[in-house]
Amino acid sequence: MITIIAAIAENNALGKDNQLIWHLPADLKRFKQVTLNHHIIMGRKTFESLGKPLPNRTTIIITRNPNYTVENCIVVNSLEEALEAAKTDENPYILGGAEIYNQAIKIADKLDLTYVHHSFDADAFFPIIDADIWKEDTRKDFKMDEKNKYNYSFVTYSRK
């Protein structure tokens, strides 16, 4: 099973200037729980926005640069190579960014999304989720609180 994991705003915003636009501790906690001990696949810019490999996960970075290397990470040149490198994991996670999501949504089995109930100025966007292809399986809605300053929902979709 190939899972896309993302946090997106009401206007499908993902980020701006290679950074997240919001800080939602509940989403970060859930992201860690869900991806722990799995392969995580991301583009170079997404990796560089994180700054380092995430602990207790196998990091696979996709880049067009054939000379790009990062210690303790697997570097590949395509989504197909990334999935091949993750084949020992029954559920690798695709972390983005926007270009990787656009490729991966065509082949993913599951979407694991955090919807941030707010619109943001952004330069990177998640692809449109086609209701003819995806069905919503679960949704948990949360109100903003002292730590999370936006209402948000955890939503999973599976391919029909």
CSV table of N, CA and C in Angstrom, one decimal:
chain,number,residue,atom,x,y,z
A,1,MET,N,0.8,-1.2,0.0
A,1,MET,CA,0.0,0.0,0.0
A,1,MET,C,0.9,1.2,0.0
A,2,ILE,N,0.6,2.2,-0.9
A,2,ILE,CA,1.3,3.4,-1.0
A,2,ILE,C,0.4,4.5,-0.4
A,3,THR,N,0.9,5.2,0.6
A,3,THR,CA,0.1,6.3,1.2
A,3,THR,C,0.7,7.6,1.1
A,4,ILE,N,-0.1,8.6,0.6
A,4,ILE,CA,0.3,10.0,0.6
A,4,ILE,C,-0.1,10.6,1.9
A,5,ILE,N,0.8,11.3,2.6
A,5,ILE,CA,0.5,12.0,3.8
A,5,ILE,C,0.7,13.5,3.6
A,6,ALA,N,-0.2,14.3,4.0
A,6,ALA,CA,-0.1,15.7,3.8
A,6,ALA,C,-1.0,16.5,4.7
A,7,ALA,N,-0.6,17.7,5.0
A,7,ALA,CA,-1.5,18.7,5.7
A,7,ALA,C,-1.8,19.8,4.6
A,8,ILE,N,-3.0,20.0,4.4
A,8,ILE,CA,-3.4,21.0,3.4
A,8,ILE,C,-4.5,21.9,3.9
A,9,ALA,N,-4.5,23.1,3.4
A,9,ALA,CA,-5.5,24.1,3.8
A,9,ALA,C,-6.7,24.0,2.9
A,10,GLU,N,-7.7,24.8,3.3
A,10,GLU,CA,-9.0,24.8,2.5
A,10,GLU,C,-8.8,25.1,1.0
A,11,ASN,N,-7.8,25.9,0.7
A,11,ASN,CA,-7.5,26.3,-0.7
A,11,ASN,C,-6.5,25.3,-1.3
A,12,ASN,N,-6.3,24.2,-0.7
A,12,ASN,CA,-5.3,23.1,-1.1
A,12,ASN,C,-3.9,23.6,-0.9
A,13,ALA,N,-3.6,24.7,-0.2
A,13,ALA,CA,-2.3,25.2,0.1
A,13,ALA,C,-1.5,24.2,0.9
A,14,LEU,N,-0.2,24.0,0.5
A,14,LEU,CA,0.7,23.2,1.2
A,14,LEU,C,1.8,24.0,1.9
A,15,GLY,N,2.3,25.0,1.3
A,15,GLY,CA,3.3,25.8,1.8
A,15,GLY,C,3.7,27.0,1.0
A,16,LYS,N,4.6,27.8,1.5
A,16,LYS,CA,5.1,28.9,0.8
A,16,LYS,C,6.6,29.1,1.0
A,17,ASP,N,7.4,29.4,0.0
A,17,ASP,CA,8.8,29.6,0.1
A,17,ASP,C,9.4,28.3,0.8
A,18,ASN,N,9.0,27.2,0.4
A,18,ASN,CA,9.5,25.9,0.9
A,18,ASN,C,9.4,25.7,2.4
A,19,GLN,N,8.3,26.3,2.9
A,19,GLN,CA,8.1,26.1,4.4
A,19,GLN,C,6.6,25.9,4.6
A,20,LEU,N,6.2,25.2,5.7
A,20,LEU,CA,4.8,25.1,6.1
A,20,LEU,C,4.4,26.5,6.5
A,21,ILE,N,3.1,26.8,6.3
A,21,ILE,CA,2.6,28.1,6.6
A,21,ILE,C,2.0,28.2,8.0
A,22,TRP,N,1.6,27.1,8.6
A,22,TRP,CA,1.0,27.0,9.9
A,22,TRP,C,1.8,26.1,10.8
A,23,HIS,N,1.5,26.2,12.1
A,23,HIS,CA,2.1,25.3,13.1
A,23,HIS,C,0.9,24.6,13.8
A,24,LEU,N,0.8,23.3,13.6
A,24,LEU,CA,-0.3,22.6,14.2
A,24,LEU,C,0.3,21.4,14.9
A,25,PRO,N,0.6,21.5,16.2
A,25,PRO,CA,1.3,20.4,17.0
A,25,PRO,C,0.5,19.1,16.9
A,26,ALA,N,-0.8,19.1,16.9
A,26,ALA,CA,-1.5,17.8,16.8
A,26,ALA,C,-1.2,17.1,15.5
A,27,ASP,N,-1.1,17.8,14.4
A,27,ASP,CA,-0.7,17.2,13.1
A,27,ASP,C,0.7,16.7,13.2
A,28,LEU,N,1.6,17.4,13.8
A,28,LEU,CA,3.0,16.9,13.8
A,28,LEU,C,3.1,15.6,14.7
A,29,LYS,N,2.4,15.6,15.8
A,29,LYS,CA,2.3,14.4,16.6
A,29,LYS,C,1.8,13.2,15.9
A,30,ARG,N,0.7,13.4,15.2
A,30,ARG,CA,0.0,12.3,14.4
A,30,ARG,C,1.0,11.9,13.3
A,31,PHE,N,1.6,12.8,12.6
A,31,PHE,CA,2.5,12.5,11.5
A,31,PHE,C,3.6,11.6,12.0
A,32,LYS,N,4.2,11.9,13.2
A,32,LYS,CA,5.2,11.1,13.8
A,32,LYS,C,4.7,9.7,14.1
A,33,GLN,N,3.6,9.6,14.7
A,33,GLN,CA,3.0,8.3,15.1
A,33,GLN,C,2.8,7.4,13.9
A,34,VAL,N,2.2,8.0,12.8
A,34,VAL,CA,1.8,7.3,11.6
A,34,VAL,C,3.1,6.8,10.8
A,35,THR,N,4.1,7.7,10.7
A,35,THR,CA,5.2,7.3,9.8
A,35,THR,C,6.4,6.6,10.5
A,36,LEU,N,6.3,6.5,11.8
A,36,LEU,CA,7.4,5.9,12.6
A,36,LEU,C,7.7,4.5,12.1
A,37,ASN,N,9.0,4.2,11.9
A,37,ASN,CA,9.4,2.9,11.4
A,37,ASN,C,9.0,2.5,10.0
A,38,HIS,N,8.7,3.6,9.2
A,38,HIS,CA,8.4,3.3,7.8
A,38,HIS,C,9.4,4.1,6.9
A,39,HIS,N,9.3,3.8,5.6
A,39,HIS,CA,10.1,4.5,4.6
A,39,HIS,C,9.3,5.8,4.3
A,40,ILE,N,9.9,6.9,4.3
A,40,ILE,CA,9.3,8.2,3.9
A,40,ILE,C,10.0,8.7,2.6
A,41,ILE,N,9.2,9.0,1.7
A,41,ILE,CA,9.6,9.5,0.3
A,41,ILE,C,9.3,10.9,0.1
A,42,MET,N,10.3,11.7,-0.3
A,42,MET,CA,10.0,13.1,-0.5
A,42,MET,C,11.0,13.7,-1.5
A,43,GLY,N,10.6,14.8,-2.1
A,43,GLY,CA,11.5,15.5,-3.0
A,43,GLY,C,12.6,16.2,-2.2
A,44,ARG,N,13.6,16.6,-3.0
A,44,ARG,CA,14.8,17.3,-2.4
A,44,ARG,C,14.4,18.5,-1.6
A,45,LYS,N,13.6,19.4,-2.2
A,45,LYS,CA,13.2,20.6,-1.5
A,45,LYS,C,12.5,20.4,-0.2
A,46,THR,N,11.6,19.4,-0.2
A,46,THR,CA,10.9,19.0,1.1
A,46,THR,C,11.9,18.5,2.1
A,47,PHE,N,12.9,17.7,1.7
A,47,PHE,CA,13.9,17.2,2.6
A,47,PHE,C,14.7,18.4,3.2
A,48,GLU,N,15.1,19.3,2.3
A,48,GLU,CA,15.9,20.4,2.7
A,48,GLU,C,15.1,21.3,3.7
A,49,SER,N,13.8,21.4,3.5
A,49,SER,CA,13.0,22.2,4.4
A,49,SER,C,13.0,21.5,5.8
A,50,LEU,N,13.1,20.2,5.9
A,50,LEU,CA,13.1,19.5,7.2
A,50,LEU,C,14.5,19.7,7.8
A,51,GLY,N,15.5,19.7,7.0
A,51,GLY,CA,16.9,19.9,7.4
A,51,GLY,C,17.7,18.7,7.8
A,52,LYS,N,17.0,17.6,8.0
A,52,LYS,CA,17.8,16.4,8.4
A,52,LYS,C,16.8,15.2,8.3
A,53,PRO,N,17.4,14.0,8.2
A,53,PRO,CA,16.6,12.8,8.2
A,53,PRO,C,15.8,12.7,9.5
A,54,LEU,N,14.5,12.3,9.4
A,54,LEU,CA,13.7,12.1,10.6
A,54,LEU,C,14.0,10.8,11.3
A,55,PRO,N,14.1,10.8,12.7
A,55,PRO,CA,14.5,9.6,13.4
A,55,PRO,C,13.6,8.5,13.2
A,56,ASN,N,14.1,7.3,13.2
A,56,ASN,CA,13.4,6.0,13.2
A,56,ASN,C,12.5,5.9,12.0
A,57,ARG,N,13.0,6.4,10.9
A,57,ARG,CA,12.4,6.3,9.6
A,57,ARG,C,13.5,6.2,8.5
A,58,THR,N,13.2,5.5,7.4
A,58,THR,CA,14.2,5.4,6.3
A,58,THR,C,13.8,6.5,5.3
A,59,THR,N,14.7,7.5,5.2
A,59,THR,CA,14.4,8.6,4.3
A,59,THR,C,14.9,8.4,2.9
A,60,ILE,N,14.0,8.5,1.9
A,60,ILE,CA,14.3,8.4,0.5
A,60,ILE,C,14.0,9.8,-0.1
A,61,ILE,N,15.0,10.3,-0.8
A,61,ILE,CA,15.0,11.7,-1.4
A,61,ILE,C,15.0,11.5,-2.9
A,62,ILE,N,14.0,12.2,-3.5
A,62,ILE,CA,14.0,12.2,-5.0
A,62,ILE,C,14.6,13.5,-5.5
A,63,THR,N,15.5,13.4,-6.4
A,63,THR,CA,16.1,14.6,-7.0
A,63,THR,C,16.6,14.3,-8.4
A,64,ARG,N,16.6,15.4,-9.2
A,64,ARG,CA,17.1,15.2,-10.6
A,64,ARG,C,18.6,15.3,-10.6
A,65,ASN,N,19.2,15.8,-9.5
A,65,ASN,CA,20.7,16.0,-9.5
A,65,ASN,C,21.4,14.6,-9.2
A,66,PRO,N,22.1,14.1,-10.2
A,66,PRO,CA,22.7,12.8,-10.1
A,66,PRO,C,23.9,12.8,-9.0
A,67,ASN,N,24.4,14.0,-8.6
A,67,ASN,CA,25.5,14.0,-7.7
A,67,ASN,C,25.0,14.4,-6.2
A,68,TYR,N,23.7,14.4,-6.0
A,68,TYR,CA,23.2,14.8,-4.7
A,68,TYR,C,23.3,13.6,-3.8
A,69,THR,N,23.9,13.9,-2.6
A,69,THR,CA,24.0,12.8,-1.6
A,69,THR,C,23.7,13.4,-0.2
A,70,VAL,N,23.2,12.6,0.6
A,70,VAL,CA,22.9,12.9,2.0
A,70,VAL,C,23.2,11.7,2.9
A,71,GLU,N,24.0,11.9,3.9
A,71,GLU,CA,24.4,10.8,4.8
A,71,GLU,C,23.1,10.2,5.4
A,72,ASN,N,23.1,8.9,5.5
A,72,ASN,CA,22.0,8.2,6.1
A,72,ASN,C,20.6,8.3,5.4
A,73,CYS,N,20.7,8.7,4.1
A,73,CYS,CA,19.5,8.7,3.3
A,73,CYS,C,19.7,8.0,2.0
A,74,ILE,N,18.6,7.5,1.4
A,74,ILE,CA,18.7,6.9,0.1
A,74,ILE,C,18.3,8.0,-0.9
A,75,VAL,N,19.1,8.3,-1.9
A,75,VAL,CA,18.9,9.3,-2.9
A,75,VAL,C,18.6,8.6,-4.2
A,76,VAL,N,17.5,9.0,-4.9
A,76,VAL,CA,17.1,8.4,-6.1
A,76,VAL,C,16.7,9.5,-7.1
A,77,ASN,N,16.4,9.2,-8.3
A,77,ASN,CA,16.1,10.2,-9.4
A,77,ASN,C,14.7,10.1,-9.9
A,78,SER,N,13.8,9.3,-9.3
A,78,SER,CA,12.4,9.3,-9.8
A,78,SER,C,11.5,8.6,-8.7
A,79,LEU,N,10.3,8.9,-8.8
A,79,LEU,CA,9.3,8.3,-7.9
A,79,LEU,C,9.3,6.8,-8.0
A,80,GLU,N,9.5,6.3,-9.2
A,80,GLU,CA,9.5,4.8,-9.4
A,80,GLU,C,10.7,4.2,-8.7
A,81,GLU,N,11.9,4.9,-8.8
A,81,GLU,CA,13.1,4.4,-8.1
A,81,GLU,C,12.9,4.4,-6.6
A,82,ALA,N,12.2,5.5,-6.1
A,82,ALA,CA,11.9,5.6,-4.7
A,82,ALA,C,11.1,4.4,-4.2
A,83,LEU,N,10.0,4.1,-4.9
A,83,LEU,CA,9.2,3.0,-4.5
A,83,LEU,C,9.9,1.7,-4.6
A,84,GLU,N,10.8,1.5,-5.6
A,84,GLU,CA,11.6,0.3,-5.6
A,84,GLU,C,12.5,0.2,-4.4
A,85,ALA,N,13.1,1.3,-4.0
A,85,ALA,CA,13.9,1.4,-2.8
A,85,ALA,C,13.2,1.1,-1.5
A,86,ALA,N,11.9,1.4,-1.5
A,86,ALA,CA,11.0,1.2,-0.3
A,86,ALA,C,10.2,-0.2,-0.4
A,87,LYS,N,10.6,-1.0,-1.3
A,87,LYS,CA,9.7,-2.2,-1.5
A,87,LYS,C,9.7,-3.2,-0.3
A,88,THR,N,10.6,-3.1,0.6
A,88,THR,CA,10.5,-4.0,1.8
A,88,THR,C,9.5,-3.4,2.8
A,89,ASP,N,9.0,-2.2,2.6
A,89,ASP,CA,8.1,-1.6,3.5
A,89,ASP,C,6.7,-1.8,2.9
A,90,GLU,N,5.8,-2.5,3.7
A,90,GLU,CA,4.4,-2.7,3.1
A,90,GLU,C,3.6,-1.4,3.1
A,91,ASN,N,4.0,-0.4,3.7
A,91,ASN,CA,3.3,0.9,3.6
A,91,ASN,C,4.2,2.1,3.7
A,92,PRO,N,4.9,2.4,2.6
A,92,PRO,CA,5.8,3.6,2.5
A,92,PRO,C,4.9,4.8,2.5
A,93,TYR,N,5.4,5.9,3.0
A,93,TYR,CA,4.6,7.2,3.0
A,93,TYR,C,5.3,8.2,2.0
A,94,ILE,N,4.5,8.9,1.3
A,94,ILE,CA,5.0,9.9,0.4
A,94,ILE,C,4.7,11.3,1.0
A,95,LEU,N,5.7,12.1,1.2
A,95,LEU,CA,5.6,13.3,2.0
A,95,LEU,C,5.6,14.6,1.1
A,96,GLY,N,5.7,14.5,-0.2
A,96,GLY,CA,5.7,15.7,-1.0
A,96,GLY,C,7.0,16.1,-1.5
A,97,GLY,N,7.1,17.2,-2.0
A,97,GLY,CA,6.2,18.3,-2.1
A,97,GLY,C,5.2,18.2,-3.2
A,98,ALA,N,4.8,19.4,-3.7
A,98,ALA,CA,3.7,19.5,-4.6
A,98,ALA,C,3.9,18.6,-5.9
A,99,GLU,N,5.1,18.7,-6.4
A,99,GLU,CA,5.4,18.0,-7.7
A,99,GLU,C,5.4,16.5,-7.5
A,100,ILE,N,5.9,16.0,-6.3
A,100,ILE,CA,5.9,14.6,-6.0
A,100,ILE,C,4.4,14.2,-5.8
A,101,TYR,N,3.6,15.0,-5.1
A,101,TYR,CA,2.2,14.7,-4.8
A,101,TYR,C,1.5,14.5,-6.2
A,102,ASN,N,1.8,15.4,-7.1
A,102,ASN,CA,1.1,15.3,-8.4
A,102,ASN,C,1.4,14.0,-9.2
A,103,GLN,N,2.6,13.5,-9.0
A,103,GLN,CA,2.9,12.2,-9.6
A,103,GLN,C,2.3,11.1,-8.8
A,104,ALA,N,2.4,11.2,-7.5
A,104,ALA,CA,2.1,10.0,-6.6
A,104,ALA,C,0.5,9.8,-6.6
A,105,ILE,N,-0.2,10.9,-6.7
A,105,ILE,CA,-1.7,10.7,-6.6
A,105,ILE,C,-2.3,9.8,-7.6
A,106,LYS,N,-1.5,9.6,-8.7
A,106,LYS,CA,-2.0,8.7,-9.8
A,106,LYS,C,-1.8,7.3,-9.5
A,107,ILE,N,-0.9,7.0,-8.5
A,107,ILE,CA,-0.6,5.6,-8.2
A,107,ILE,C,-0.9,5.2,-6.7
A,108,ALA,N,-1.1,6.2,-5.8
A,108,ALA,CA,-1.3,5.9,-4.4
A,108,ALA,C,-2.5,5.1,-4.2
A,109,ASP,N,-2.5,4.3,-3.1
A,109,ASP,CA,-3.7,3.6,-2.6
A,109,ASP,C,-4.5,4.3,-1.6
A,110,LYS,N,-3.8,5.2,-0.8
A,110,LYS,CA,-4.5,5.8,0.3
A,110,LYS,C,-4.0,7.3,0.4
A,111,LEU,N,-4.9,8.2,0.9
A,111,LEU,CA,-4.5,9.5,1.3
A,111,LEU,C,-4.7,9.7,2.7
A,112,ASP,N,-3.7,10.2,3.5
A,112,ASP,CA,-3.8,10.4,4.9
A,112,ASP,C,-3.6,11.9,5.1
A,113,LEU,N,-4.7,12.7,5.2
A,113,LEU,CA,-4.6,14.1,5.1
A,113,LEU,C,-5.1,14.8,6.4
A,114,THR,N,-4.4,15.9,6.7
A,114,THR,CA,-4.9,16.8,7.8
A,114,THR,C,-5.4,18.0,7.0
A,115,TYR,N,-6.7,18.3,7.2
A,115,TYR,CA,-7.2,19.5,6.6
A,115,TYR,C,-7.1,20.6,7.7
A,116,VAL,N,-6.5,21.7,7.3
A,116,VAL,CA,-6.4,22.9,8.2
A,116,VAL,C,-7.6,23.8,7.7
A,117,HIS,N,-8.5,24.1,8.5
A,117,HIS,CA,-9.7,24.8,8.1
A,117,HIS,C,-9.5,26.3,8.1
A,118,HIS,N,-8.7,26.7,7.1
A,118,HIS,CA,-8.3,28.1,6.9
A,118,HIS,C,-7.7,28.2,5.5
A,119,SER,N,-7.8,29.3,4.9
A,119,SER,CA,-7.1,29.5,3.6
A,119,SER,C,-5.8,30.3,3.8
A,120,PHE,N,-4.8,30.0,3.0
A,120,PHE,CA,-3.5,30.7,3.2
A,120,PHE,C,-2.9,31.1,1.9
A,121,ASP,N,-2.1,32.2,1.9
A,121,ASP,CA,-1.3,32.6,0.7
A,121,ASP,C,-0.2,31.5,0.6
A,122,ALA,N,-0.1,30.9,-0.6
A,122,ALA,CA,0.8,29.8,-0.8
A,122,ALA,C,1.4,29.8,-2.2
A,123,ASP,N,2.5,29.1,-2.4
A,123,ASP,CA,3.0,28.9,-3.7
A,123,ASP,C,3.1,27.4,-4.1
A,124,ALA,N,2.7,26.5,-3.2
A,124,ALA,CA,2.7,25.1,-3.4
A,124,ALA,C,1.3,24.6,-3.0
A,125,PHE,N,0.7,23.7,-3.9
A,125,PHE,CA,-0.7,23.3,-3.6
A,125,PHE,C,-0.8,21.8,-3.8
A,126,PHE,N,-1.7,21.2,-3.1
A,126,PHE,CA,-2.0,19.7,-3.2
A,126,PHE,C,-2.9,19.6,-4.4
A,127,PRO,N,-2.8,18.4,-5.1
A,127,PRO,CA,-3.7,18.2,-6.3
A,127,PRO,C,-5.1,18.1,-5.8
A,128,ILE,N,-6.0,18.4,-6.7
A,128,ILE,CA,-7.5,18.2,-6.5
A,128,ILE,C,-7.8,16.7,-6.3
A,129,ILE,N,-8.6,16.4,-5.2
A,129,ILE,CA,-9.0,15.1,-4.9
A,129,ILE,C,-10.2,14.8,-5.7
A,130,ASP,N,-10.1,13.9,-6.7
A,130,ASP,CA,-11.2,13.5,-7.6
A,130,ASP,C,-12.2,12.5,-6.9
A,131,ALA,N,-13.4,12.9,-6.6
A,131,ALA,CA,-14.4,12.1,-5.9
A,131,ALA,C,-14.7,10.8,-6.7
A,132,ASP,N,-14.5,10.8,-8.0
A,132,ASP,CA,-14.7,9.6,-8.8
A,132,ASP,C,-13.6,8.6,-8.6
A,133,ILE,N,-12.5,9.0,-8.0
A,133,ILE,CA,-11.4,8.1,-7.8
A,133,ILE,C,-11.2,7.7,-6.3
A,134,TRP,N,-11.5,8.7,-5.4
A,134,TRP,CA,-11.2,8.6,-4.0
A,134,TRP,C,-12.5,8.6,-3.2
A,135,LYS,N,-12.6,7.7,-2.2
A,135,LYS,CA,-13.7,7.7,-1.3
A,135,LYS,C,-13.2,8.0,0.1
A,136,GLU,N,-13.9,8.8,0.8
A,136,GLU,CA,-13.5,9.2,2.2
A,136,GLU,C,-13.9,8.0,3.1
A,137,ASP,N,-12.9,7.5,3.9
A,137,ASP,CA,-13.1,6.4,4.8
A,137,ASP,C,-13.3,6.8,6.2
A,138,THR,N,-12.5,7.8,6.7
A,138,THR,CA,-12.6,8.2,8.1
A,138,THR,C,-12.4,9.7,8.1
A,139,ARG,N,-13.0,10.4,9.1
A,139,ARG,CA,-12.9,11.8,9.4
A,139,ARG,C,-13.0,12.1,10.9
A,140,LYS,N,-12.0,12.8,11.4
A,140,LYS,CA,-12.1,13.2,12.8
A,140,LYS,C,-11.9,14.7,12.8
A,141,ASP,N,-12.9,15.4,13.3
A,141,ASP,CA,-12.8,16.9,13.3
A,141,ASP,C,-12.4,17.4,14.7
A,142,PHE,N,-11.6,18.5,14.7
A,142,PHE,CA,-11.1,19.0,16.0
A,142,PHE,C,-11.2,20.5,16.0
A,143,LYS,N,-11.5,21.1,17.1
A,143,LYS,CA,-11.6,22.5,17.2
A,143,LYS,C,-10.2,23.1,17.7
A,144,MET,N,-10.0,24.3,17.3
A,144,MET,CA,-8.7,25.0,17.7
A,144,MET,C,-8.7,25.0,19.2
A,145,ASP,N,-7.5,25.0,19.8
A,145,ASP,CA,-7.3,25.1,21.2
A,145,ASP,C,-6.0,25.9,21.5
A,146,GLU,N,-5.6,25.9,22.7
A,146,GLU,CA,-4.4,26.7,23.1
A,146,GLU,C,-3.1,26.4,22.3
A,147,LYS,N,-3.0,25.1,21.9
A,147,LYS,CA,-1.8,24.7,21.1
A,147,LYS,C,-2.0,24.7,19.6
A,148,ASN,N,-3.2,24.5,19.2
A,148,ASN,CA,-3.5,24.4,17.7
A,148,ASN,C,-4.5,25.6,17.4
A,149,LYS,N,-3.9,26.6,16.6
A,149,LYS,CA,-4.7,27.8,16.5
A,149,LYS,C,-5.7,27.8,15.3
A,150,TYR,N,-5.9,26.6,14.7
A,150,TYR,CA,-6.9,26.5,13.6
A,150,TYR,C,-7.7,25.2,13.9
A,151,ASN,N,-9.0,25.3,13.4
A,151,ASN,CA,-9.8,24.0,13.4
A,151,ASN,C,-9.1,23.1,12.4
A,152,TYR,N,-9.2,21.8,12.6
A,152,TYR,CA,-8.6,20.9,11.6
A,152,TYR,C,-9.3,19.5,11.7
A,153,SER,N,-9.0,18.7,10.6
A,153,SER,CA,-9.6,17.4,10.5
A,153,SER,C,-8.6,16.4,10.1
A,154,PHE,N,-8.6,15.2,10.6
A,154,PHE,CA,-7.8,14.1,10.1
A,154,PHE,C,-8.7,13.3,9.2
A,155,VAL,N,-8.4,13.1,7.9
A,155,VAL,CA,-9.2,12.5,7.0
A,155,VAL,C,-8.4,11.4,6.2
A,156,THR,N,-9.0,10.2,6.0
A,156,THR,CA,-8.3,9.2,5.2
A,156,THR,C,-9.2,8.9,4.0
A,157,TYR,N,-8.6,8.7,2.9
A,157,TYR,CA,-9.3,8.3,1.6
A,157,TYR,C,-8.7,7.0,1.1
A,158,SER,N,-9.5,6.2,0.5
A,158,SER,CA,-8.9,5.1,-0.3
A,158,SER,C,-9.3,5.2,-1.7
A,159,ARG,N,-8.5,4.6,-2.5
A,159,ARG,CA,-8.8,4.6,-4.0
A,159,ARG,C,-10.0,3.6,-4.2
A,160,LYS,N,-11.0,4.1,-5.0
A,160,LYS,CA,-12.2,3.3,-5.3
A,160,LYS,C,-11.9,2.1,-6.1
